[in-house]
Tab-separated table of C-alpha atoms in Angstrom:
chain	number	residue	atom	x	y	z
A	1	UNK	CA	-172.082	-76.368	56.929
A	2	UNK	CA	-169.584	-73.576	56.841
A	3	UNK	CA	-165.905	-72.967	54.872
A	4	UNK	CA	-163.422	-72.214	57.775
A	5	UNK	CA	-159.660	-71.686	56.395
A	6	UNK	CA	-157.525	-74.996	57.126
A	7	UNK	CA	-154.234	-72.416	57.681
A	8	UNK	CA	-154.049	-70.371	60.951
A	9	UNK	CA	-152.181	-67.840	61.196
A	10	UNK	CA	-149.445	-67.745	63.873
A	11	UNK	CA	-149.841	-63.670	63.656
A	12	UNK	CA	-151.314	-61.617	66.168
A	13	UNK	CA	-154.243	-60.527	67.330
A	14	UNK	CA	-158.304	-62.466	67.690
A	15	UNK	CA	-159.423	-63.479	64.218
A	16	UNK	CA	-162.973	-61.391	62.593
A	17	UNK	CA	-165.674	-63.774	61.214
A	18	UNK	CA	-166.993	-63.204	58.046
A	19	UNK	CA	-169.380	-64.614	56.421
A	20	UNK	CA	-170.998	-67.761	56.338
A	21	UNK	CA	-167.908	-68.757	58.876
A	22	UNK	CA	-164.343	-68.307	57.489
A	23	UNK	CA	-162.801	-67.203	60.682
A	24	UNK	CA	-160.393	-63.943	59.017
A	25	UNK	CA	-157.434	-63.434	60.369
A	26	UNK	CA	-153.721	-61.363	59.764
A	27	UNK	CA	-153.194	-63.657	57.084
A	28	UNK	CA	-157.180	-63.143	55.630
A	29	UNK	CA	-156.594	-59.161	55.498
A	30	UNK	CA	-152.568	-59.519	54.965
A	31	UNK	CA	-153.691	-60.496	51.233
A	32	UNK	CA	-156.608	-58.264	50.858
A	33	UNK	CA	-154.103	-55.169	51.334
A	34	UNK	CA	-152.490	-56.381	48.685
A	35	UNK	CA	-154.724	-56.973	46.600
A	36	UNK	CA	-156.415	-53.313	47.104
A	37	UNK	CA	-153.071	-52.354	45.755
A	38	UNK	CA	-153.254	-54.902	42.709
A	39	UNK	CA	-156.812	-56.776	42.127
A	40	UNK	CA	-154.743	-58.606	38.935
A	41	UNK	CA	-152.119	-59.659	41.274
A	42	UNK	CA	-150.145	-63.173	40.464
A	43	UNK	CA	-150.926	-65.862	42.980
A	44	UNK	CA	-147.061	-66.960	43.244
A	45	UNK	CA	-146.870	-63.009	43.683
A	46	UNK	CA	-149.358	-62.858	46.393
A	47	UNK	CA	-148.088	-65.347	48.200
A	48	UNK	CA	-144.748	-63.908	48.032
A	49	UNK	CA	-146.125	-60.249	48.867
A	50	UNK	CA	-147.424	-61.819	51.684
A	51	UNK	CA	-145.105	-64.069	53.109
A	52	UNK	CA	-146.631	-67.963	52.545
A	53	UNK	CA	-146.403	-70.067	49.755
A	54	UNK	CA	-148.318	-70.382	47.137
A	55	UNK	CA	-150.790	-73.151	47.836
A	56	UNK	CA	-151.250	-71.723	51.055
A	57	UNK	CA	-152.310	-68.423	49.004
A	58	UNK	CA	-154.435	-70.054	46.895
A	59	UNK	CA	-156.480	-71.866	49.310
A	60	UNK	CA	-157.523	-68.380	51.077
A	61	UNK	CA	-157.415	-66.615	48.216
A	62	UNK	CA	-160.588	-68.958	46.924
A	63	UNK	CA	-162.241	-69.029	50.571
A	64	UNK	CA	-162.551	-65.981	50.522
A	65	UNK	CA	-164.647	-65.943	47.360
A	66	UNK	CA	-166.554	-68.660	48.303
A	67	UNK	CA	-167.289	-67.311	51.651
A	68	UNK	CA	-168.260	-63.768	50.162
A	69	UNK	CA	-165.856	-62.165	51.818
A	70	UNK	CA	-163.889	-60.433	48.022
A	71	UNK	CA	-167.768	-60.084	45.642
A	72	UNK	CA	-166.329	-59.448	42.669
A	73	UNK	CA	-162.793	-58.085	41.134
A	74	UNK	CA	-163.546	-54.071	38.907
A	75	UNK	CA	-161.831	-52.209	37.290
A	76	UNK	CA	-160.581	-48.419	38.687
A	77	UNK	CA	-161.950	-46.014	35.757
A	78	UNK	CA	-160.344	-41.657	36.087
A	79	UNK	CA	-164.084	-40.360	35.345
A	80	UNK	CA	-162.849	-36.831	33.752
A	81	UNK	CA	-160.934	-38.672	30.672
A	82	UNK	CA	-164.123	-40.812	30.596
A	83	UNK	CA	-166.029	-37.233	30.130
A	84	UNK	CA	-167.665	-37.065	33.243
A	85	UNK	CA	-165.917	-34.574	35.300
A	86	UNK	CA	-168.762	-33.420	37.302
A	87	UNK	CA	-170.273	-35.293	40.438
A	88	UNK	CA	-173.047	-34.179	42.836
A	89	UNK	CA	-174.652	-35.341	45.543
A	90	UNK	CA	-177.952	-34.387	46.163
A	91	UNK	CA	-180.009	-35.165	49.218
A	92	UNK	CA	-183.248	-36.071	49.037
A	93	UNK	CA	-186.765	-35.270	51.727
A	94	UNK	CA	-189.178	-38.203	50.629
A	95	UNK	CA	-192.405	-38.747	51.297
A	96	UNK	CA	-192.837	-41.672	54.267
A	97	UNK	CA	-195.047	-43.445	52.460
A	98	UNK	CA	-193.396	-43.378	48.766
A	99	UNK	CA	-190.312	-45.925	49.289
A	100	UNK	CA	-191.198	-47.977	47.089
A	101	UNK	CA	-191.280	-46.496	44.058
A	102	UNK	CA	-189.025	-43.630	44.874
A	103	UNK	CA	-186.089	-46.639	44.894
A	104	UNK	CA	-188.323	-47.518	41.237
A	105	UNK	CA	-187.847	-44.676	39.405
A	106	UNK	CA	-184.418	-44.104	41.244
A	107	UNK	CA	-182.482	-47.505	39.119
A	108	UNK	CA	-183.833	-45.973	35.958
A	109	UNK	CA	-181.398	-43.193	36.256
A	110	UNK	CA	-177.804	-44.096	34.892
A	111	UNK	CA	-176.131	-41.496	36.534
A	112	UNK	CA	-176.857	-42.610	39.994
A	113	UNK	CA	-173.706	-43.819	40.872
A	114	UNK	CA	-174.725	-44.417	44.588
A	115	UNK	CA	-177.517	-43.827	46.692
A	116	UNK	CA	-177.283	-44.565	50.750
A	117	UNK	CA	-180.630	-44.268	53.418
A	118	UNK	CA	-179.363	-41.575	55.801
A	119	UNK	CA	-180.462	-40.148	59.116
A	120	UNK	CA	-180.755	-36.511	59.708
A	121	UNK	CA	-182.444	-33.437	57.732
A	122	UNK	CA	-182.487	-36.007	54.804
A	123	UNK	CA	-183.843	-39.638	53.887
A	124	UNK	CA	-181.085	-40.466	50.952
A	125	UNK	CA	-177.800	-39.286	49.549
A	126	UNK	CA	-177.542	-40.094	45.779
A	127	UNK	CA	-173.958	-39.093	44.179
A	128	UNK	CA	-174.172	-39.204	40.917
A	129	UNK	CA	-171.700	-38.042	38.020
A	130	UNK	CA	-172.686	-35.879	34.664
A	131	UNK	CA	-170.888	-34.775	32.082
A	132	UNK	CA	-171.671	-31.172	33.110
A	133	UNK	CA	-173.257	-28.336	35.585
A	134	UNK	CA	-176.444	-28.402	33.314
A	135	UNK	CA	-177.164	-32.325	33.772
A	136	UNK	CA	-176.761	-31.444	36.943
A	137	UNK	CA	-179.972	-28.559	36.938
A	138	UNK	CA	-182.390	-31.275	34.385
A	139	UNK	CA	-181.772	-33.397	37.038
A	140	UNK	CA	-182.884	-32.330	39.665
A	141	UNK	CA	-185.535	-29.730	38.680
A	142	UNK	CA	-186.918	-32.112	35.036
A	143	UNK	CA	-185.969	-35.475	36.401
A	144	UNK	CA	-186.450	-35.594	40.527
A	145	UNK	CA	-188.313	-32.834	41.452
A	146	UNK	CA	-190.733	-35.586	39.018
A	147	UNK	CA	-191.753	-37.662	41.164
A	148	UNK	CA	-194.061	-37.845	43.277
A	149	UNK	CA	-192.360	-39.433	46.279
A	150	UNK	CA	-189.677	-37.013	46.322
A	151	UNK	CA	-190.787	-34.389	48.899
A	152	UNK	CA	-187.848	-32.015	48.735
A	153	UNK	CA	-183.639	-32.011	47.516
A	154	UNK	CA	-180.545	-30.583	48.565
A	155	UNK	CA	-177.415	-30.716	46.411
A	156	UNK	CA	-173.631	-30.196	46.813
A	157	UNK	CA	-170.941	-30.586	44.308
A	158	UNK	CA	-168.303	-31.925	44.707
A	159	UNK	CA	-165.318	-29.908	44.040
A	160	UNK	CA	-162.286	-32.615	44.351
A	161	UNK	CA	-162.492	-35.789	46.038
A	162	UNK	CA	-159.486	-35.499	48.256
A	163	UNK	CA	-159.660	-39.669	49.352
A	164	UNK	CA	-161.207	-42.133	47.445
A	165	UNK	CA	-160.353	-45.737	48.649
A	166	UNK	CA	-161.213	-49.265	46.838
A	167	UNK	CA	-162.337	-50.111	50.903
A	168	UNK	CA	-160.605	-49.977	54.369
A	169	UNK	CA	-159.858	-53.216	56.479
A	170	UNK	CA	-159.314	-53.073	60.532
A	171	UNK	CA	-155.600	-53.955	59.767
A	172	UNK	CA	-155.237	-50.502	58.553
A	173	UNK	CA	-155.190	-48.388	61.895
A	174	UNK	CA	-151.621	-50.281	62.656
A	175	UNK	CA	-150.376	-52.655	65.737
A	176	UNK	CA	-149.838	-49.571	67.452
A	177	UNK	CA	-152.964	-47.461	67.431
A	178	UNK	CA	-155.380	-47.337	70.544
A	179	UNK	CA	-158.397	-49.708	70.077
A	180	UNK	CA	-162.103	-47.846	69.185
A	181	UNK	CA	-163.528	-46.524	72.120
A	182	UNK	CA	-167.049	-48.718	73.199
A	183	UNK	CA	-170.446	-46.994	72.353
A	184	UNK	CA	-171.446	-44.903	74.997
A	185	UNK	CA	-174.555	-46.605	76.859
A	186	UNK	CA	-178.019	-45.469	76.656
A	187	UNK	CA	-179.043	-42.136	78.442
A	188	UNK	CA	-181.626	-42.140	79.671
A	189	UNK	CA	-183.264	-38.193	78.287
A	190	UNK	CA	-184.533	-38.589	74.374
A	191	UNK	CA	-182.062	-36.170	72.909
A	192	UNK	CA	-179.644	-35.133	75.512
A	193	UNK	CA	-176.959	-32.390	75.129
A	194	UNK	CA	-173.432	-33.424	72.996
A	195	UNK	CA	-175.162	-35.856	70.905
A	196	UNK	CA	-177.132	-37.060	67.782
A	197	UNK	CA	-180.959	-37.536	67.793
A	198	UNK	CA	-182.066	-41.117	65.200
A	199	UNK	CA	-185.732	-40.749	63.673
A	200	UNK	CA	-186.968	-44.178	63.692
A	201	UNK	CA	-187.749	-45.714	59.146
A	202	UNK	CA	-191.116	-44.381	58.713
A	203	UNK	CA	-193.149	-47.761	56.993
A	204	UNK	CA	-191.863	-48.832	54.038
A	205	UNK	CA	-188.053	-46.946	54.915
A	206	UNK	CA	-187.144	-49.508	56.885
A	207	UNK	CA	-187.265	-52.975	54.174
A	208	UNK	CA	-186.407	-51.140	51.366
A	209	UNK	CA	-182.280	-52.449	51.857
A	210	UNK	CA	-183.749	-55.945	52.292
A	211	UNK	CA	-185.461	-56.748	49.071
């Protein structure tokens, strides 16, 4: 049985599908916009900001949580004040039959804030936050280099984080902006001029994010 919102928005625009079946309409998006600014806002204040009743706001908020559109609430900190003033991106080339080992070793490193599997020259991107440059050097040359699954690394220091949003929403585009262009039709050539070529995932890599 799926859960749907019983309060349909009268605003324009087609609803979206999220989670297990909640209809994400313009009012849900407005709620998420307000929560992005202040996750501790009261239901009464949320209802006033969105322009709906308190009962409607509470029902929609709880539906967003139950459906999984809102996963959790957390705090955003000043990393420099916390003693982690150095941020670096480490691009890693992984030995393709050793993804399980790479993932297991990465989980033991508390400095890692984020890791993503990527296309292109490297296989994964790691973002770390540490106290100083020496800690980055130690991370790369002593810890990552000693993992058999790691074939090569490339490190980039972040000088300034220009934009860092908690999350983005479809409604951020605004009603007056043009819709997103449709994806181009598949080309006949393997790597046509001006397009990206993607390398197929090796065995073990494709299922990494499913565990």
